[in-house]
Amino acid sequence: MLMHLGVAAGAPLGRLTVGGRFPGRLPPAWRALALVQVALLATMAGAVLARAGIGAAPLAPLFWPALALTLLSLAANAASPSRPERLLWTPVLFLMAATALGVGLS
């Protein structure tokens, strides 16, 4: 979430997101979408925490959709044309998916 907040604030991290389409700062519309991504990630984290019994219970039904979206994001980032994006987000998303799956199966 911090990376997306940075992108939204204008940090030149475009090579680490949206397939590296924008190597520096993202255009304004894409920066606004980074804030949507922050909200989505926060909701997904809340769903995993709820499933684990330590978060807001109303988010628990979103657990499996959150895991599915994490797996889709893992596949998309693993296939990204941006090498820096692949190297950063593939392992992060793999760990997110593995952790969420562990929560889901426990």
XYZ file of N, CA, C and O in Angstrom:
424
model
N 0.825 -1.180 0.000
C 0.000 0.000 0.000
C 0.873 1.247 0.000
O 0.510 2.240 -0.634
N 2.000 1.177 0.691
C 2.870 2.347 0.746
C 3.415 2.709 -0.632
O 3.524 3.889 -0.964
N 3.755 1.714 -1.428
C 4.250 2.001 -2.773
C 3.172 2.703 -3.588
O 3.442 3.683 -4.280
N 1.932 2.248 -3.486
C 0.847 2.860 -4.245
C 0.550 4.271 -3.740
O 0.206 5.151 -4.532
N 0.672 4.500 -2.452
C 0.526 5.857 -1.927
C 1.616 6.764 -2.484
O 1.362 7.915 -2.846
N 2.826 6.234 -2.553
C 3.926 6.998 -3.142
C 3.679 7.322 -4.601
O 3.902 8.452 -5.050
N 3.220 6.343 -5.345
C 2.895 6.552 -6.765
C 1.818 7.621 -6.895
O 1.917 8.525 -7.735
N 0.794 7.547 -6.053
C -0.290 8.533 -6.100
C 0.223 9.928 -5.777
O -0.272 10.919 -6.330
N 1.224 10.006 -4.903
C 1.795 11.296 -4.533
C 2.777 11.824 -5.580
O 3.269 12.940 -5.452
N 3.076 11.015 -6.588
C 3.951 11.471 -7.662
C 5.351 10.908 -7.640
O 6.211 11.352 -8.398
N 5.598 9.918 -6.788
C 6.926 9.291 -6.774
C 7.193 8.647 -8.133
O 6.298 8.071 -8.743
N 8.425 8.726 -8.625
C 8.751 8.181 -9.950
C 8.963 6.665 -9.922
O 10.055 6.158 -10.166
N 7.906 5.933 -9.607
C 7.985 4.477 -9.473
C 7.190 3.755 -10.545
O 6.824 2.592 -10.373
N 6.919 4.416 -11.645
C 6.095 3.835 -12.694
C 6.620 2.522 -13.245
O 5.841 1.681 -13.686
N 7.918 2.324 -13.205
C 8.473 1.067 -13.733
C 8.094 -0.127 -12.872
O 8.236 -1.274 -13.291
N 7.580 0.137 -11.659
C 7.200 -0.940 -10.746
C 5.711 -1.246 -10.756
O 5.229 -2.029 -9.943
N 4.970 -0.625 -11.665
C 3.529 -0.827 -11.719
C 3.027 -0.673 -13.145
O 3.757 -0.201 -14.007
N 1.822 -1.085 -13.389
C 1.148 -1.065 -14.703
C 2.064 -1.498 -15.851
O 2.092 -0.900 -16.915
N 2.782 -2.579 -15.608
C 3.624 -3.150 -16.645
C 4.810 -2.296 -17.042
O 5.413 -2.501 -18.076
N 5.149 -1.308 -16.206
C 6.268 -0.439 -16.517
C 5.971 0.536 -17.638
O 6.884 1.126 -18.212
N 4.695 0.702 -17.956
C 4.275 1.545 -19.074
C 4.789 2.976 -18.955
O 5.085 3.621 -19.943
N 4.890 3.470 -17.723
C 5.357 4.827 -17.466
C 6.595 4.737 -16.580
O 6.467 4.482 -15.391
N 7.790 4.938 -17.133
C 9.007 4.696 -16.354
C 9.218 5.651 -15.176
O 9.887 5.303 -14.228
N 8.623 6.811 -15.192
C 8.788 7.762 -14.093
C 7.491 7.932 -13.333
O 6.911 6.974 -12.838
N 7.048 9.193 -13.262
C 5.776 9.491 -12.594
C 4.618 9.056 -13.473
O 4.662 9.211 -14.696
N 3.590 8.533 -12.854
C 2.392 8.155 -13.597
C 1.574 9.398 -13.931
O 1.596 10.372 -13.176
N 0.837 9.357 -15.039
C -0.082 10.462 -15.353
C -1.150 10.568 -14.254
O -1.410 9.604 -13.530
N -1.789 11.753 -14.142
C -2.761 11.976 -13.062
C -3.845 10.910 -12.932
O -4.162 10.492 -11.816
N -4.421 10.469 -14.040
C -5.492 9.459 -13.948
C -4.961 8.157 -13.350
O -5.639 7.520 -12.536
N -3.772 7.763 -13.728
C -3.182 6.535 -13.189
C -2.797 6.703 -11.726
O -2.844 5.755 -10.941
N -2.404 7.928 -11.347
C -2.094 8.182 -9.948
C -3.353 8.081 -9.100
O -3.320 7.573 -7.976
N -4.469 8.542 -9.624
C -5.743 8.405 -8.907
C -6.114 6.931 -8.755
O -6.607 6.504 -7.700
N -5.855 6.148 -9.785
C -6.136 4.710 -9.702
C -5.260 4.022 -8.653
O -5.659 3.009 -8.075
N -4.084 4.576 -8.397
C -3.223 4.021 -7.350
C -3.914 4.136 -5.984
O -3.765 3.262 -5.136
N -4.697 5.199 -5.791
C -5.447 5.338 -4.538
C -6.559 4.298 -4.448
O -6.850 3.785 -3.360
N -7.155 3.970 -5.579
C -8.157 2.896 -5.606
C -7.487 1.580 -5.223
O -8.041 0.780 -4.459
N -6.285 1.379 -5.726
C -5.526 0.165 -5.394
C -5.239 0.095 -3.901
O -5.320 -0.972 -3.292
N -4.921 1.229 -3.292
C -4.672 1.263 -1.844
C -5.926 0.818 -1.091
O -5.855 -0.014 -0.175
N -7.067 1.359 -1.482
C -8.326 0.989 -0.817
C -8.627 -0.497 -1.014
O -9.066 -1.184 -0.080
N -8.379 -1.000 -2.209
C -8.619 -2.416 -2.496
C -7.704 -3.298 -1.652
O -8.142 -4.285 -1.055
N -6.426 -2.954 -1.588
C -5.485 -3.742 -0.793
C -5.836 -3.706 0.691
O -5.714 -4.719 1.388
N -6.273 -2.552 1.173
C -6.671 -2.451 2.584
C -7.881 -3.338 2.869
O -7.933 -4.020 3.901
N -8.831 -3.349 1.958
C -10.007 -4.201 2.123
C -9.620 -5.677 2.080
O -10.109 -6.487 2.878
N -8.735 -6.023 1.154
C -8.279 -7.410 1.061
C -7.558 -7.835 2.336
O -7.777 -8.941 2.850
N -6.697 -6.965 2.864
C -5.995 -7.278 4.113
C -7.007 -7.435 5.246
O -6.888 -8.351 6.068
N -8.010 -6.570 5.272
C -9.057 -6.684 6.286
C -9.808 -7.992 6.189
O -10.158 -8.598 7.210
N -10.051 -8.455 4.963
C -10.752 -9.731 4.775
C -9.925 -10.900 5.290
O -10.454 -11.816 5.929
N -8.615 -10.869 5.030
C -7.748 -11.948 5.520
C -7.692 -11.909 7.046
O -7.793 -12.954 7.702
N -7.545 -10.721 7.606
C -7.515 -10.608 9.067
C -8.837 -11.059 9.684
O -8.842 -11.724 10.730
N -9.942 -10.712 9.038
C -11.255 -11.143 9.548
C -11.369 -12.658 9.516
O -11.873 -13.276 10.454
N -10.908 -13.256 8.434
C -10.944 -14.721 8.322
C -10.091 -15.364 9.416
O -10.419 -16.435 9.936
N -8.999 -14.679 9.790
C -8.116 -15.186 10.840
C -8.688 -14.944 12.237
O -8.120 -15.403 13.222
N -9.795 -14.210 12.299
C -10.427 -13.963 13.580
C -9.904 -12.749 14.315
O -10.218 -12.563 15.493
N -9.113 -11.905 13.644
C -8.548 -10.736 14.330
C -8.893 -9.431 13.623
O -8.312 -8.397 13.924
N -9.824 -9.474 12.712
C -10.226 -8.272 11.993
C -11.713 -8.050 12.084
O -12.429 -8.750 12.798
N -12.179 -7.072 11.331
C -13.605 -6.722 11.312
C -14.402 -7.848 10.654
O -14.257 -8.116 9.463
N -15.246 -8.494 11.433
C -16.006 -9.659 10.973
C -16.799 -9.424 9.685
O -16.902 -10.343 8.867
N -17.360 -8.224 9.442
C -18.123 -8.038 8.200
C -17.296 -8.226 6.928
O -17.851 -8.463 5.857
N -15.974 -8.153 7.041
C -15.129 -8.344 5.855
C -14.832 -9.816 5.561
O -14.340 -10.144 4.487
N -15.127 -10.699 6.498
C -14.804 -12.126 6.334
C -15.366 -12.738 5.048
O -14.667 -13.535 4.404
N -16.593 -12.397 4.604
C -17.090 -12.995 3.356
C -16.275 -12.613 2.109
O -16.388 -13.253 1.076
N -15.445 -11.591 2.239
C -14.622 -11.167 1.102
C -13.305 -11.932 1.019
O -12.497 -11.687 0.125
N -13.104 -12.877 1.932
C -11.820 -13.587 1.966
C -11.511 -14.315 0.674
O -10.448 -14.113 0.078
N -12.404 -15.187 0.213
C -12.101 -15.979 -0.993
C -11.979 -15.113 -2.237
O -11.058 -15.340 -3.049
N -12.833 -14.094 -2.436
C -12.586 -13.187 -3.569
C -11.240 -12.462 -3.451
O -10.559 -12.249 -4.462
N -10.846 -12.104 -2.231
C -9.551 -11.442 -2.037
C -8.409 -12.379 -2.404
O -7.445 -11.973 -3.065
N -8.528 -13.644 -2.009
C -7.497 -14.621 -2.369
C -7.458 -14.820 -3.878
O -6.379 -14.864 -4.477
N -8.617 -14.911 -4.499
C -8.663 -15.076 -5.967
C -8.008 -13.887 -6.666
O -7.233 -14.066 -7.616
N -8.284 -12.688 -6.189
C -7.688 -11.500 -6.791
C -6.177 -11.480 -6.571
O -5.416 -11.077 -7.462
N -5.738 -11.941 -5.428
C -4.299 -12.029 -5.162
C -3.632 -12.998 -6.137
O -2.563 -12.717 -6.681
N -4.272 -14.143 -6.374
C -3.715 -15.122 -7.316
C -3.688 -14.579 -8.743
O -2.718 -14.793 -9.476
N -4.744 -13.860 -9.129
C -4.757 -13.229 -10.460
C -3.661 -12.178 -10.573
O -2.988 -12.073 -11.606
N -3.476 -11.406 -9.518
C -2.424 -10.389 -9.513
C -1.042 -11.037 -9.588
O -0.150 -10.529 -10.272
N -0.886 -12.158 -8.907
C 0.377 -12.896 -8.968
C 0.668 -13.317 -10.399
O 1.774 -13.110 -10.908
N -0.324 -13.885 -11.069
C -0.129 -14.308 -12.459
C 0.179 -13.117 -13.361
O 1.080 -13.186 -14.214
N -0.548 -12.022 -13.179
C -0.331 -10.835 -14.020
C 1.053 -10.244 -13.799
O 1.739 -9.876 -14.757
N 1.468 -10.159 -12.558
C 2.781 -9.585 -12.289
C 3.911 -10.507 -12.717
O 4.956 -10.038 -13.146
N 3.693 -11.808 -12.623
C 4.716 -12.753 -13.093
C 4.899 -12.653 -14.606
O 5.979 -12.943 -15.128
N 3.855 -12.217 -15.314
C 3.922 -12.085 -16.773
C 4.171 -10.643 -17.219
O 4.139 -10.363 -18.413
N 4.441 -9.752 -16.288
C 4.624 -8.340 -16.629
C 5.792 -8.133 -17.588
O 6.838 -8.772 -17.447
N 5.638 -7.222 -18.542
C 6.770 -6.908 -19.417
C 7.858 -6.114 -18.689
O 8.973 -6.001 -19.191
N 7.548 -5.605 -17.506
C 8.519 -4.833 -16.732
C 9.307 -5.770 -15.820
O 8.757 -6.338 -14.871
N 10.591 -5.925 -16.098
C 11.422 -6.804 -15.271
C 11.447 -6.344 -13.812
O 11.305 -7.175 -12.904
N 11.616 -5.029 -13.531
C 11.587 -4.608 -12.125
C 10.264 -4.932 -11.431
O 10.255 -5.335 -10.263
N 9.159 -4.788 -12.151
C 7.855 -5.121 -11.567
C 7.769 -6.617 -11.251
O 7.325 -7.011 -10.185
N 8.230 -7.442 -12.191
C 8.223 -8.899 -11.962
C 9.076 -9.271 -10.765
O 8.672 -10.065 -9.917
N 10.288 -8.707 -10.702
C 11.214 -9.067 -9.630
C 10.726 -8.618 -8.257
O 10.980 -9.297 -7.255
N 10.017 -7.505 -8.196
C 9.510 -7.023 -6.919
C 8.222 -7.716 -6.513
O 8.106 -8.273 -5.423
N 7.222 -7.703 -7.403
C 5.874 -8.102 -6.997
C 5.598 -9.595 -7.080
O 4.738 -10.087 -6.360
N 6.307 -10.340 -7.905
C 6.039 -11.782 -7.965
C 6.305 -12.447 -6.613
O 5.427 -13.148 -6.090
N 7.460 -12.220 -5.984
C 7.664 -12.854 -4.671
C 6.731 -12.299 -3.594
O 6.255 -13.046 -2.735
N 6.460 -10.998 -3.637
C 5.569 -10.402 -2.638
C 4.177 -11.018 -2.756
O 3.567 -11.424 -1.763
N 3.657 -11.090 -3.969
C 2.318 -11.647 -4.167
C 2.281 -13.145 -3.889
O 1.273 -13.658 -3.397
N 3.363 -13.839 -4.162
C 3.425 -15.263 -3.817
C 3.292 -15.433 -2.303
O 2.523 -16.277 -1.826
N 4.021 -14.623 -1.548
C 3.938 -14.706 -0.089
C 2.558 -14.284 0.410
O 2.024 -14.902 1.346
N 1.981 -13.262 -0.190
C 0.625 -12.854 0.190
C -0.363 -13.988 -0.055
O -1.201 -14.290 0.796
N -0.265 -14.628 -1.219
C -1.185 -15.708 -1.562
C -0.982 -16.911 -0.639
O -1.953 -17.507 -0.155
N 0.276 -17.268 -0.391
C 0.558 -18.413 0.476
C 0.055 -18.162 1.898
O -0.545 -19.051 2.526
N 0.272 -16.964 2.388
C -0.194 -16.626 3.732
C -1.717 -16.644 3.812
O -2.288 -17.211 4.744
N -2.357 -16.040 2.831
C -3.832 -16.022 2.817
C -4.380 -17.434 2.693
O -5.352 -17.788 3.364
N -3.752 -18.250 1.854
C -4.216 -19.630 1.715
C -4.059 -20.385 3.027
O -4.943 -21.162 3.414
N -2.970 -20.130 3.729
C -2.778 -20.745 5.045
C -3.884 -20.349 6.013
O -4.398 -21.173 6.758
N -4.264 -19.077 5.973
C -5.364 -18.599 6.820
C -6.661 -19.283 6.403
O -7.448 -19.730 7.244
N -6.885 -19.356 5.112
C -8.140 -19.935 4.613
C -8.311 -21.404 4.923
O -9.428 -21.867 5.113
N -7.218 -22.117 4.959
C -7.276 -23.570 5.191
C -7.136 -23.949 6.661
O -7.222 -25.122 6.989
N -6.921 -22.959 7.509
C -6.732 -23.298 8.930
C -8.064 -23.323 9.671
O -9.084 -22.904 9.242
